[in-house]
PDB file of N, CA and C in Angstrom:
ATOM      1  N   MET L   1      64.326 -26.785 166.459  1.00 70.00           N
ATOM      2  CA  MET L   1      63.776 -26.215 167.837  1.00 70.00           C
ATOM      3  C   MET L   1      61.929 -26.751 168.062  1.00 70.00           C
ATOM      4  N   LEU L   2      61.372 -27.637 167.754  1.00 74.00           N
ATOM      5  CA  LEU L   2      60.776 -28.320 168.243  1.00 74.00           C
ATOM      6  C   LEU L   2      61.289 -29.667 169.139  1.00 74.00           C
ATOM      7  N   ALA L   3      62.783 -30.389 168.783  1.00 77.00           N
ATOM      8  CA  ALA L   3      62.709 -31.006 169.498  1.00 77.00           C
ATOM      9  C   ALA L   3      63.683 -30.601 171.198  1.00 77.00           C
ATOM     10  N   LYS L   4      63.799 -29.051 171.047  1.00 78.00           N
ATOM     11  CA  LYS L   4      64.332 -28.314 171.988  1.00 78.00           C
ATOM     12  C   LYS L   4      63.190 -28.038 172.969  1.00 78.00           C
ATOM     13  N   TYR L   5      61.953 -27.468 172.279  1.00 77.00           N
ATOM     14  CA  TYR L   5      61.144 -27.555 173.265  1.00 77.00           C
ATOM     15  C   TYR L   5      60.669 -28.434 174.263  1.00 77.00           C
ATOM     16  N   GLU L   6      60.265 -29.982 172.801  1.00 82.00           N
ATOM     17  CA  GLU L   6      59.434 -31.161 173.424  1.00 82.00           C
ATOM     18  C   GLU L   6      60.831 -32.019 174.398  1.00 82.00           C
ATOM     19  N   TRP L   7      62.021 -31.940 174.206  1.00 85.00           N
ATOM     20  CA  TRP L   7      62.969 -32.722 175.184  1.00 85.00           C
ATOM     21  C   TRP L   7      63.899 -32.139 175.339  1.00 85.00           C
ATOM     22  N   GLY L   8      64.384 -31.387 175.049  1.00 84.00           N
ATOM     23  CA  GLY L   8      64.879 -30.308 175.626  1.00 84.00           C
ATOM     24  C   GLY L   8      66.570 -30.503 174.773  1.00 84.00           C
ATOM     25  N   ILE L   9      66.495 -31.038 174.099  1.00 83.00           N
ATOM     26  CA  ILE L   9      68.059 -32.275 172.401  1.00 83.00           C
ATOM     27  C   ILE L   9      67.999 -30.533 171.580  1.00 83.00           C
ATOM     28  N   GLU L  10      69.196 -29.645 172.027  1.00 79.00           N
ATOM     29  CA  GLU L  10      69.298 -29.365 171.041  1.00 79.00           C
ATOM     30  C   GLU L  10      70.032 -29.008 169.369  1.00 79.00           C
ATOM     31  N   ASP L  11      70.715 -28.828 169.008  1.00 78.00           N
ATOM     32  CA  ASP L  11      71.228 -28.451 167.939  1.00 78.00           C
ATOM     33  C   ASP L  11      71.469 -30.294 166.656  1.00 78.00           C
ATOM     34  N   ILE L  12      69.548 -30.881 166.515  1.00 81.00           N
ATOM     35  CA  ILE L  12      69.491 -32.113 165.646  1.00 81.00           C
ATOM     36  C   ILE L  12      70.059 -31.397 164.293  1.00 81.00           C
ATOM     37  N   PRO L  13      70.557 -31.769 163.542  1.00 84.00           N
ATOM     38  CA  PRO L  13      70.995 -31.209 162.115  1.00 84.00           C
ATOM     39  C   PRO L  13      69.197 -32.138 161.560  1.00 84.00           C
ATOM     40  N   PHE L  14      69.494 -30.290 160.208  1.00 87.00           N
ATOM     41  CA  PHE L  14      68.112 -30.491 159.537  1.00 87.00           C
ATOM     42  C   PHE L  14      68.340 -30.564 158.371  1.00 87.00           C
ATOM     43  N   TYR L  15      67.899 -31.569 156.896  1.00 93.00           N
ATOM     44  CA  TYR L  15      68.171 -32.229 155.836  1.00 93.00           C
ATOM     45  C   TYR L  15      66.745 -31.830 155.257  1.00 93.00           C
ATOM     46  N   PHE L  16      67.033 -31.560 153.929  1.00 92.00           N
ATOM     47  CA  PHE L  16      65.635 -31.540 153.092  1.00 92.00           C
ATOM     48  C   PHE L  16      66.324 -32.070 151.928  1.00 92.00           C
ATOM     49  N   PHE L  17      65.726 -32.937 151.232  1.00 94.00           N
ATOM     50  CA  PHE L  17      66.329 -33.407 149.246  1.00 94.00           C
ATOM     51  C   PHE L  17      65.716 -32.563 149.014  1.00 94.00           C
ATOM     52  N   VAL L  18      65.453 -32.435 147.336  1.00 95.00           N
ATOM     53  CA  VAL L  18      65.834 -31.769 146.442  1.00 95.00           C
ATOM     54  C   VAL L  18      66.010 -32.912 145.562  1.00 95.00           C
ATOM     55  N   PHE L  19      64.648 -33.987 144.410  1.00 95.00           N
ATOM     56  CA  PHE L  19      64.962 -34.447 143.455  1.00 95.00           C
ATOM     57  C   PHE L  19      64.152 -33.668 142.250  1.00 95.00           C
ATOM     58  N   SER L  20      64.841 -34.050 140.617  1.00 92.00           N
ATOM     59  CA  SER L  20      64.198 -33.775 139.723  1.00 92.00           C
ATOM     60  C   SER L  20      63.821 -34.779 139.148  1.00 92.00           C
ATOM     61  N   THR L  21      62.405 -33.258 138.793  1.00 91.00           N
ATOM     62  CA  THR L  21      61.143 -34.151 137.841  1.00 91.00           C
ATOM     63  C   THR L  21      61.832 -35.109 136.045  1.00 91.00           C
ATOM     64  N   LYS L  22      63.103 -34.564 135.923  1.00 92.00           N
ATOM     65  CA  LYS L  22      63.349 -34.788 134.576  1.00 92.00           C
ATOM     66  C   LYS L  22      64.677 -36.246 134.890  1.00 92.00           C
ATOM     67  N   ASN L  23      65.609 -36.318 135.813  1.00 90.00           N
ATOM     68  CA  ASN L  23      65.995 -37.491 136.103  1.00 90.00           C
ATOM     69  C   ASN L  23      66.189 -37.595 137.372  1.00 90.00           C
ATOM     70  N   GLU L  24      65.462 -39.447 137.067  1.00 86.00           N
ATOM     71  CA  GLU L  24      65.450 -39.932 138.337  1.00 86.00           C
ATOM     72  C   GLU L  24      66.461 -39.899 139.264  1.00 86.00           C
ATOM     73  N   LYS L  25      68.582 -39.700 139.318  1.00 88.00           N
ATOM     74  CA  LYS L  25      69.463 -40.473 139.525  1.00 88.00           C
ATOM     75  C   LYS L  25      69.953 -38.774 140.501  1.00 88.00           C
ATOM     76  N   ASP L  26      69.125 -37.844 139.709  1.00 94.00           N
ATOM     77  CA  ASP L  26      69.549 -36.688 140.345  1.00 94.00           C
ATOM     78  C   ASP L  26      68.782 -35.926 141.393  1.00 94.00           C
ATOM     79  N   CYS L  27      69.590 -35.264 142.387  1.00 94.00           N
ATOM     80  CA  CYS L  27      68.883 -34.946 143.268  1.00 94.00           C
ATOM     81  C   CYS L  27      70.271 -33.635 144.797  1.00 94.00           C
ATOM     82  N   LYS L  28      69.278 -33.288 144.886  1.00 95.00           N
ATOM     83  CA  LYS L  28      69.934 -32.500 145.924  1.00 95.00           C
ATOM     84  C   LYS L  28      70.130 -32.411 147.741  1.00 95.00           C
ATOM     85  N   VAL L  29      71.197 -32.613 147.870  1.00 96.00           N
ATOM     86  CA  VAL L  29      70.551 -32.657 149.681  1.00 96.00           C
ATOM     87  C   VAL L  29      70.957 -31.281 149.991  1.00 96.00           C
ATOM     88  N   PHE L  30      69.909 -30.469 151.179  1.00 96.00           N
ATOM     89  CA  PHE L  30      70.415 -29.150 151.841  1.00 96.00           C
ATOM     90  C   PHE L  30      70.412 -29.580 153.518  1.00 96.00           C
ATOM     91  N   GLU L  31      71.353 -28.948 153.922  1.00 94.00           N
ATOM     92  CA  GLU L  31      71.883 -28.552 155.632  1.00 94.00           C
ATOM     93  C   GLU L  31      71.127 -27.680 155.653  1.00 94.00           C
ATOM     94  N   ILE L  32      69.677 -27.185 156.894  1.00 90.00           N
ATOM     95  CA  ILE L  32      69.303 -25.922 157.630  1.00 90.00           C
ATOM     96  C   ILE L  32      70.715 -25.753 158.163  1.00 90.00           C
ATOM     97  N   ILE L  33      71.238 -24.694 158.296  1.00 88.00           N
ATOM     98  CA  ILE L  33      71.488 -23.613 159.512  1.00 88.00           C
ATOM     99  C   ILE L  33      70.909 -22.743 159.563  1.00 88.00           C
ATOM    100  N   VAL L  34      70.451 -22.652 161.427  1.00 84.00           N
ATOM    101  CA  VAL L  34      69.837 -21.398 161.455  1.00 84.00           C
ATOM    102  C   VAL L  34      70.759 -21.044 162.717  1.00 84.00           C
ATOM    103  N   ASP L  35      70.844 -19.610 162.167  1.00 86.00           N
ATOM    104  CA  ASP L  35      71.341 -18.345 163.500  1.00 86.00           C
ATOM    105  C   ASP L  35      71.132 -18.410 164.343  1.00 86.00           C
ATOM    106  N   GLU L  36      71.079 -17.607 165.871  1.00 85.00           N
ATOM    107  CA  GLU L  36      70.353 -17.394 166.694  1.00 85.00           C
ATOM    108  C   GLU L  36      70.065 -16.479 166.433  1.00 85.00           C
ATOM    109  N   SER L  37      69.441 -15.288 165.543  1.00 92.00           N
ATOM    110  CA  SER L  37      69.131 -14.270 165.016  1.00 92.00           C
ATOM    111  C   SER L  37      67.660 -14.548 164.650  1.00 92.00           C
ATOM    112  N   THR L  38      67.746 -15.748 163.466  1.00 88.00           N
ATOM    113  CA  THR L  38      66.955 -16.189 162.985  1.00 88.00           C
ATOM    114  C   THR L  38      65.724 -17.270 163.849  1.00 88.00           C
ATOM    115  N   ARG L  39      66.852 -18.109 164.802  1.00 85.00           N
ATOM    116  CA  ARG L  39      65.161 -19.006 165.886  1.00 85.00           C
ATOM    117  C   ARG L  39      64.512 -17.667 166.546  1.00 85.00           C
ATOM    118  N   PHE L  40      65.347 -16.188 166.942  1.00 90.00           N
ATOM    119  CA  PHE L  40      64.415 -15.974 167.106  1.00 90.00           C
ATOM    120  C   PHE L  40      63.657 -14.844 167.006  1.00 90.00           C
ATOM    121  N   GLN L  41      63.765 -14.469 166.081  1.00 93.00           N
ATOM    122  CA  GLN L  41      62.388 -14.200 165.201  1.00 93.00           C
ATOM    123  C   GLN L  41      61.230 -15.070 164.964  1.00 93.00           C
ATOM    124  N   HIS L  42      61.810 -16.575 164.617  1.00 88.00           N
ATOM    125  CA  HIS L  42      61.071 -17.804 164.450  1.00 88.00           C
ATOM    126  C   HIS L  42      59.900 -17.486 165.848  1.00 88.00           C
ATOM    127  N   ILE L  43      60.658 -17.859 166.980  1.00 88.00           N
ATOM    128  CA  ILE L  43      60.126 -17.229 168.379  1.00 88.00           C
ATOM    129  C   ILE L  43      59.160 -16.689 168.490  1.00 88.00           C
ATOM    130  N   ASN L  44      59.546 -15.486 168.018  1.00 94.00           N
ATOM    131  CA  ASN L  44      58.896 -13.875 168.089  1.00 94.00           C
ATOM    132  C   ASN L  44      57.424 -14.066 167.254  1.00 94.00           C
ATOM    133  N   ASN L  45      57.971 -14.991 165.636  1.00 95.00           N
ATOM    134  CA  ASN L  45      56.926 -14.936 165.034  1.00 95.00           C
ATOM    135  C   ASN L  45      55.321 -16.665 165.477  1.00 95.00           C
ATOM    136  N   LEU L  46      56.131 -17.226 165.964  1.00 92.00           N
ATOM    137  CA  LEU L  46      55.149 -17.885 166.730  1.00 92.00           C
ATOM    138  C   LEU L  46      54.138 -17.421 167.712  1.00 92.00           C
ATOM    139  N   SER L  47      55.316 -16.388 168.913  1.00 93.00           N
ATOM    140  CA  SER L  47      54.171 -16.085 169.736  1.00 93.00           C
ATOM    141  C   SER L  47      53.392 -14.809 168.763  1.00 93.00           C
ATOM    142  N   ASN L  48      53.472 -13.944 168.097  1.00 97.00           N
ATOM    143  CA  ASN L  48      52.864 -13.313 167.225  1.00 97.00           C
ATOM    144  C   ASN L  48      51.217 -14.178 166.892  1.00 97.00           C
ATOM    145  N   ILE L  49      51.691 -15.137 165.753  1.00 96.00           N
ATOM    146  CA  ILE L  49      50.955 -15.651 165.087  1.00 96.00           C
ATOM    147  C   ILE L  49      49.768 -16.605 166.150  1.00 96.00           C
ATOM    148  N   LYS L  50      49.678 -16.503 167.631  1.00 96.00           N
ATOM    149  CA  LYS L  50      48.964 -17.501 168.628  1.00 96.00           C
ATOM    150  C   LYS L  50      48.333 -16.680 169.300  1.00 96.00           C
ATOM    151  N   THR L  51      49.080 -15.467 169.513  1.00 96.00           N
ATOM    152  CA  THR L  51      47.991 -14.060 170.531  1.00 96.00           C
ATOM    153  C   THR L  51      47.079 -14.386 168.927  1.00 96.00           C
ATOM    154  N   TYR L  52      47.130 -13.433 167.979  1.00 95.00           N
ATOM    155  CA  TYR L  52      46.930 -13.518 166.633  1.00 95.00           C
ATOM    156  C   TYR L  52      45.251 -14.403 165.977  1.00 95.00           C
ATOM    157  N   LEU L  53      45.883 -15.506 166.895  1.00 96.00           N
ATOM    158  CA  LEU L  53      44.940 -16.612 166.237  1.00 96.00           C
ATOM    159  C   LEU L  53      43.545 -16.579 167.572  1.00 96.00           C
ATOM    160  N   ASP L  54      44.319 -16.448 168.593  1.00 96.00           N
ATOM    161  CA  ASP L  54      43.522 -16.644 169.431  1.00 96.00           C
ATOM    162  C   ASP L  54      42.485 -15.257 169.996  1.00 96.00           C
ATOM    163  N   ASN L  55      42.693 -14.396 169.147  1.00 95.00           N
ATOM    164  CA  ASN L  55      42.119 -13.237 169.340  1.00 95.00           C
ATOM    165  C   ASN L  55      41.022 -13.438 167.907  1.00 95.00           C
ATOM    166  N   GLN L  56      41.815 -13.768 166.781  1.00 94.00           N
ATOM    167  CA  GLN L  56      40.623 -14.559 165.760  1.00 94.00           C
ATOM    168  C   GLN L  56      39.082 -15.260 166.005  1.00 94.00           C
ATOM    169  N   LEU L  57      39.539 -16.597 167.132  1.00 95.00           N
ATOM    170  CA  LEU L  57      39.065 -17.751 167.498  1.00 95.00           C
ATOM    171  C   LEU L  57      37.928 -16.506 169.070  1.00 95.00           C
ATOM    172  N   GLU L  58      38.341 -16.072 169.711  1.00 95.00           N
ATOM    173  CA  GLU L  58      37.359 -15.616 170.414  1.00 95.00           C
ATOM    174  C   GLU L  58      36.232 -13.290 169.381  1.00 95.00           C
ATOM    175  N   ILE L  59      36.965 -13.589 168.529  1.00 95.00           N
ATOM    176  CA  ILE L  59      36.397 -12.596 167.321  1.00 95.00           C
ATOM    177  C   ILE L  59      35.243 -13.162 166.512  1.00 95.00           C
ATOM    178  N   GLY L  60      35.767 -14.212 165.693  1.00 90.00           N
ATOM    179  CA  GLY L  60      35.416 -14.521 164.573  1.00 90.00           C
ATOM    180  C   GLY L  60      35.825 -14.081 163.693  1.00 90.00           C
ATOM    181  N   PHE L  61      36.470 -15.134 162.950  1.00 89.00           N
ATOM    182  CA  PHE L  61      37.332 -14.601 161.336  1.00 89.00           C
ATOM    183  C   PHE L  61      36.340 -13.721 160.749  1.00 89.00           C
ATOM    184  N   LYS L  62      36.975 -13.334 159.977  1.00 89.00           N
ATOM    185  CA  LYS L  62      36.793 -12.644 159.094  1.00 89.00           C
ATOM    186  C   LYS L  62      36.565 -12.648 157.941  1.00 89.00           C
ATOM    187  N   PRO L  63      35.390 -13.697 156.922  1.00 89.00           N
ATOM    188  CA  PRO L  63      35.294 -14.280 156.125  1.00 89.00           C
ATOM    189  C   PRO L  63      36.254 -13.868 154.421  1.00 89.00           C
ATOM    190  N   LYS L  64      37.058 -14.312 153.636  1.00 89.00           N
ATOM    191  CA  LYS L  64      37.394 -13.628 152.868  1.00 89.00           C
ATOM    192  C   LYS L  64      36.653 -14.443 151.526  1.00 89.00           C
ATOM    193  N   PRO L  65      36.084 -14.223 151.292  1.00 91.00           N
ATOM    194  CA  PRO L  65      35.674 -15.189 149.848  1.00 91.00           C
ATOM    195  C   PRO L  65      36.281 -14.751 148.643  1.00 91.00           C
ATOM    196  N   LYS L  66      36.335 -16.057 147.620  1.00 92.00           N
ATOM    197  CA  LYS L  66      36.799 -15.831 146.325  1.00 92.00           C
ATOM    198  C   LYS L  66      35.842 -16.437 145.717  1.00 92.00           C
ATOM    199  N   TYR L  67      35.724 -16.137 144.487  1.00 92.00           N
ATOM    200  CA  TYR L  67      34.715 -16.459 143.536  1.00 92.00           C
ATOM    201  C   TYR L  67      34.906 -17.783 142.962  1.00 92.00           C
ATOM    202  N   SER L  68      36.081 -18.258 142.678  1.00 91.00           N
ATOM    203  CA  SER L  68      37.005 -19.331 142.002  1.00 91.00           C
ATOM    204  C   SER L  68      36.599 -20.994 143.367  1.00 91.00           C
ATOM    205  N   ARG L  69      36.718 -20.305 144.667  1.00 92.00           N
ATOM    206  CA  ARG L  69      36.683 -21.332 145.785  1.00 92.00           C
ATOM    207  C   ARG L  69      35.053 -21.337 146.069  1.00 92.00           C
ATOM    208  N   CYS L  70      33.803 -20.189 145.732  1.00 92.00           N
ATOM    209  CA  CYS L  70      32.845 -20.689 146.613  1.00 92.00           C
ATOM    210  C   CYS L  70      31.622 -20.923 145.598  1.00 92.00           C
ATOM    211  N   GLN L  71      32.674 -21.197 143.999  1.00 91.00           N
ATOM    212  CA  GLN L  71      31.579 -22.452 142.604  1.00 91.00           C
ATOM    213  C   GLN L  71      32.097 -23.757 143.358  1.00 91.00           C
ATOM    214  N   SER L  72      32.696 -23.612 144.219  1.00 92.00           N
ATOM    215  CA  SER L  72      33.131 -25.903 144.541  1.00 92.00           C
ATOM    216  C   SER L  72      33.117 -25.816 145.878  1.00 92.00           C
ATOM    217  N   CYS L  73      32.659 -24.794 146.632  1.00 92.00           N
ATOM    218  CA  CYS L  73      32.043 -25.088 148.112  1.00 92.00           C
ATOM    219  C   CYS L  73      31.068 -25.690 148.597  1.00 92.00           C
ATOM    220  N   GLY L  74      31.254 -26.615 149.160  1.00 92.00           N
ATOM    221  CA  GLY L  74      29.674 -27.336 149.371  1.00 92.00           C
ATOM    222  C   GLY L  74      28.711 -26.475 150.479  1.00 92.00           C
ATOM    223  N   LEU L  75      29.149 -25.449 150.862  1.00 92.00           N
ATOM    224  CA  LEU L  75      28.151 -24.573 151.808  1.00 92.00           C
ATOM    225  C   LEU L  75      27.916 -23.702 150.861  1.00 92.00           C
ATOM    226  N   ALA L  76      28.077 -23.232 150.010  1.00 89.00           N
ATOM    227  CA  ALA L  76      27.499 -21.939 148.715  1.00 89.00           C
ATOM    228  C   ALA L  76      26.304 -21.490 148.884  1.00 89.00           C
ATOM    229  N   ASP L  77      25.243 -22.443 149.126  1.00 91.00           N
ATOM    230  CA  ASP L  77      23.821 -22.861 148.965  1.00 91.00           C
ATOM    231  C   ASP L  77      23.344 -21.803 150.384  1.00 91.00           C
ATOM    232  N   THR L  78      24.286 -21.536 151.330  1.00 94.00           N
ATOM    233  CA  THR L  78      23.450 -20.880 152.362  1.00 94.00           C
ATOM    234  C   THR L  78      24.941 -20.112 153.012  1.00 94.00           C
ATOM    235  N   CYS L  79      25.685 -19.760 152.473  1.00 93.00           N
ATOM    236  CA  CYS L  79      26.225 -18.799 153.326  1.00 93.00           C
ATOM    237  C   CYS L  79      25.849 -16.859 152.613  1.00 93.00           C
ATOM    238  N   LEU L  80      26.465 -16.198 153.694  1.00 92.00           N
ATOM    239  CA  LEU L  80      26.327 -15.695 153.662  1.00 92.00           C
ATOM    240  C   LEU L  80      27.309 -14.494 153.213  1.00 92.00           C
ATOM    241  N   HIS L  81      28.072 -15.287 152.466  1.00 93.00           N
ATOM    242  CA  HIS L  81      29.217 -14.641 151.839  1.00 93.00           C
ATOM    243  C   HIS L  81      29.900 -14.444 150.494  1.00 93.00           C
ATOM    244  N   LYS L  82      28.708 -15.490 150.568  1.00 93.00           N
ATOM    245  CA  LYS L  82      29.303 -16.256 149.576  1.00 93.00           C
ATOM    246  C   LYS L  82      29.325 -15.172 147.514  1.00 93.00           C
ATOM    247  N   VAL L  83      30.184 -15.720 146.896  1.00 91.00           N
ATOM    248  CA  VAL L  83      30.611 -14.246 145.872  1.00 91.00           C
ATOM    249  C   VAL L  83      30.109 -14.912 144.737  1.00 91.00           C
ATOM    250  N   ASN L  84      29.567 -14.178 144.121  1.00 90.00           N
ATOM    251  CA  ASN L  84      28.515 -14.176 142.703  1.00 90.00           C
ATOM    252  C   ASN L  84      29.067 -13.615 141.726  1.00 90.00           C
ATOM    253  N   VAL L  85      30.259 -13.318 141.359  1.00 91.00           N
ATOM    254  CA  VAL L  85      30.620 -12.834 140.569  1.00 91.00           C
ATOM    255  C   VAL L  85      32.100 -12.285 141.021  1.00 91.00           C
ATOM    256  N   PRO L  86      32.866 -12.640 140.391  1.00 89.00           N
ATOM    257  CA  PRO L  86      34.376 -12.239 140.175  1.00 89.00           C
ATOM    258  C   PRO L  86      34.280 -10.404 141.297  1.00 89.00           C
ATOM    259  N   ILE L  87      35.408  -9.654 141.988  1.00 84.00           N
ATOM    260  CA  ILE L  87      35.363  -8.997 142.856  1.00 84.00           C
ATOM    261  C   ILE L  87      36.830  -8.322 142.061  1.00 84.00           C
ATOM    262  N   PRO L  88      36.415  -7.380 141.707  1.00 89.00           N
ATOM    263  CA  PRO L  88      37.014  -6.357 140.880  1.00 89.00           C
ATOM    264  C   PRO L  88      38.182  -6.360 141.028  1.00 89.00           C
ATOM    265  N   GLN L  89      39.802  -6.535 140.623  1.00 89.00           N
ATOM    266  CA  GLN L  89      41.343  -5.863 140.935  1.00 89.00           C
ATOM    267  C   GLN L  89      41.085  -4.387 140.976  1.00 89.00           C
ATOM    268  N   LYS L  90      41.675  -4.208 141.253  1.00 94.00           N
ATOM    269  CA  LYS L  90      42.521  -2.368 141.343  1.00 94.00           C
ATOM    270  C   LYS L  90      43.603  -2.865 140.375  1.00 94.00           C
ATOM    271  N   VAL L  91      43.298  -2.188 139.634  1.00 95.00           N
ATOM    272  CA  VAL L  91      44.821  -1.829 138.574  1.00 95.00           C
ATOM    273  C   VAL L  91      44.981   0.102 138.126  1.00 95.00           C
ATOM    274  N   TYR L  92      45.852   0.140 138.656  1.00 97.00           N
ATOM    275  CA  TYR L  92      46.233   1.742 138.874  1.00 97.00           C
ATOM    276  C   TYR L  92      47.330   2.102 137.972  1.00 97.00           C
ATOM    277  N   ILE L  93      47.457   3.100 137.672  1.00 92.00           N
ATOM    278  CA  ILE L  93      47.728   3.372 136.203  1.00 92.00           C
ATOM    279  C   ILE L  93      48.419   5.167 136.346  1.00 92.00           C
TER     280      ILE L  93
END
């Protein structure tokens, strides 16, 4: 899709390789086939995320602190959103 957008080239095949971690001679090759509905959904998702990110850049991103990340963050000393204890997780029974 990027090649079509950038250069007007369509139908460039896309492959990826998966290698075994146990046997160096074992690998699989996958050709990715993208149909029109998937292509349309992808373009729609890109448009939606662009709108969302532009909005977040304008109003500011909402912090999502996490105890494990805050412990190793270089900004923790001055951060207003630092978490000093783990946030309880809700369990419904």
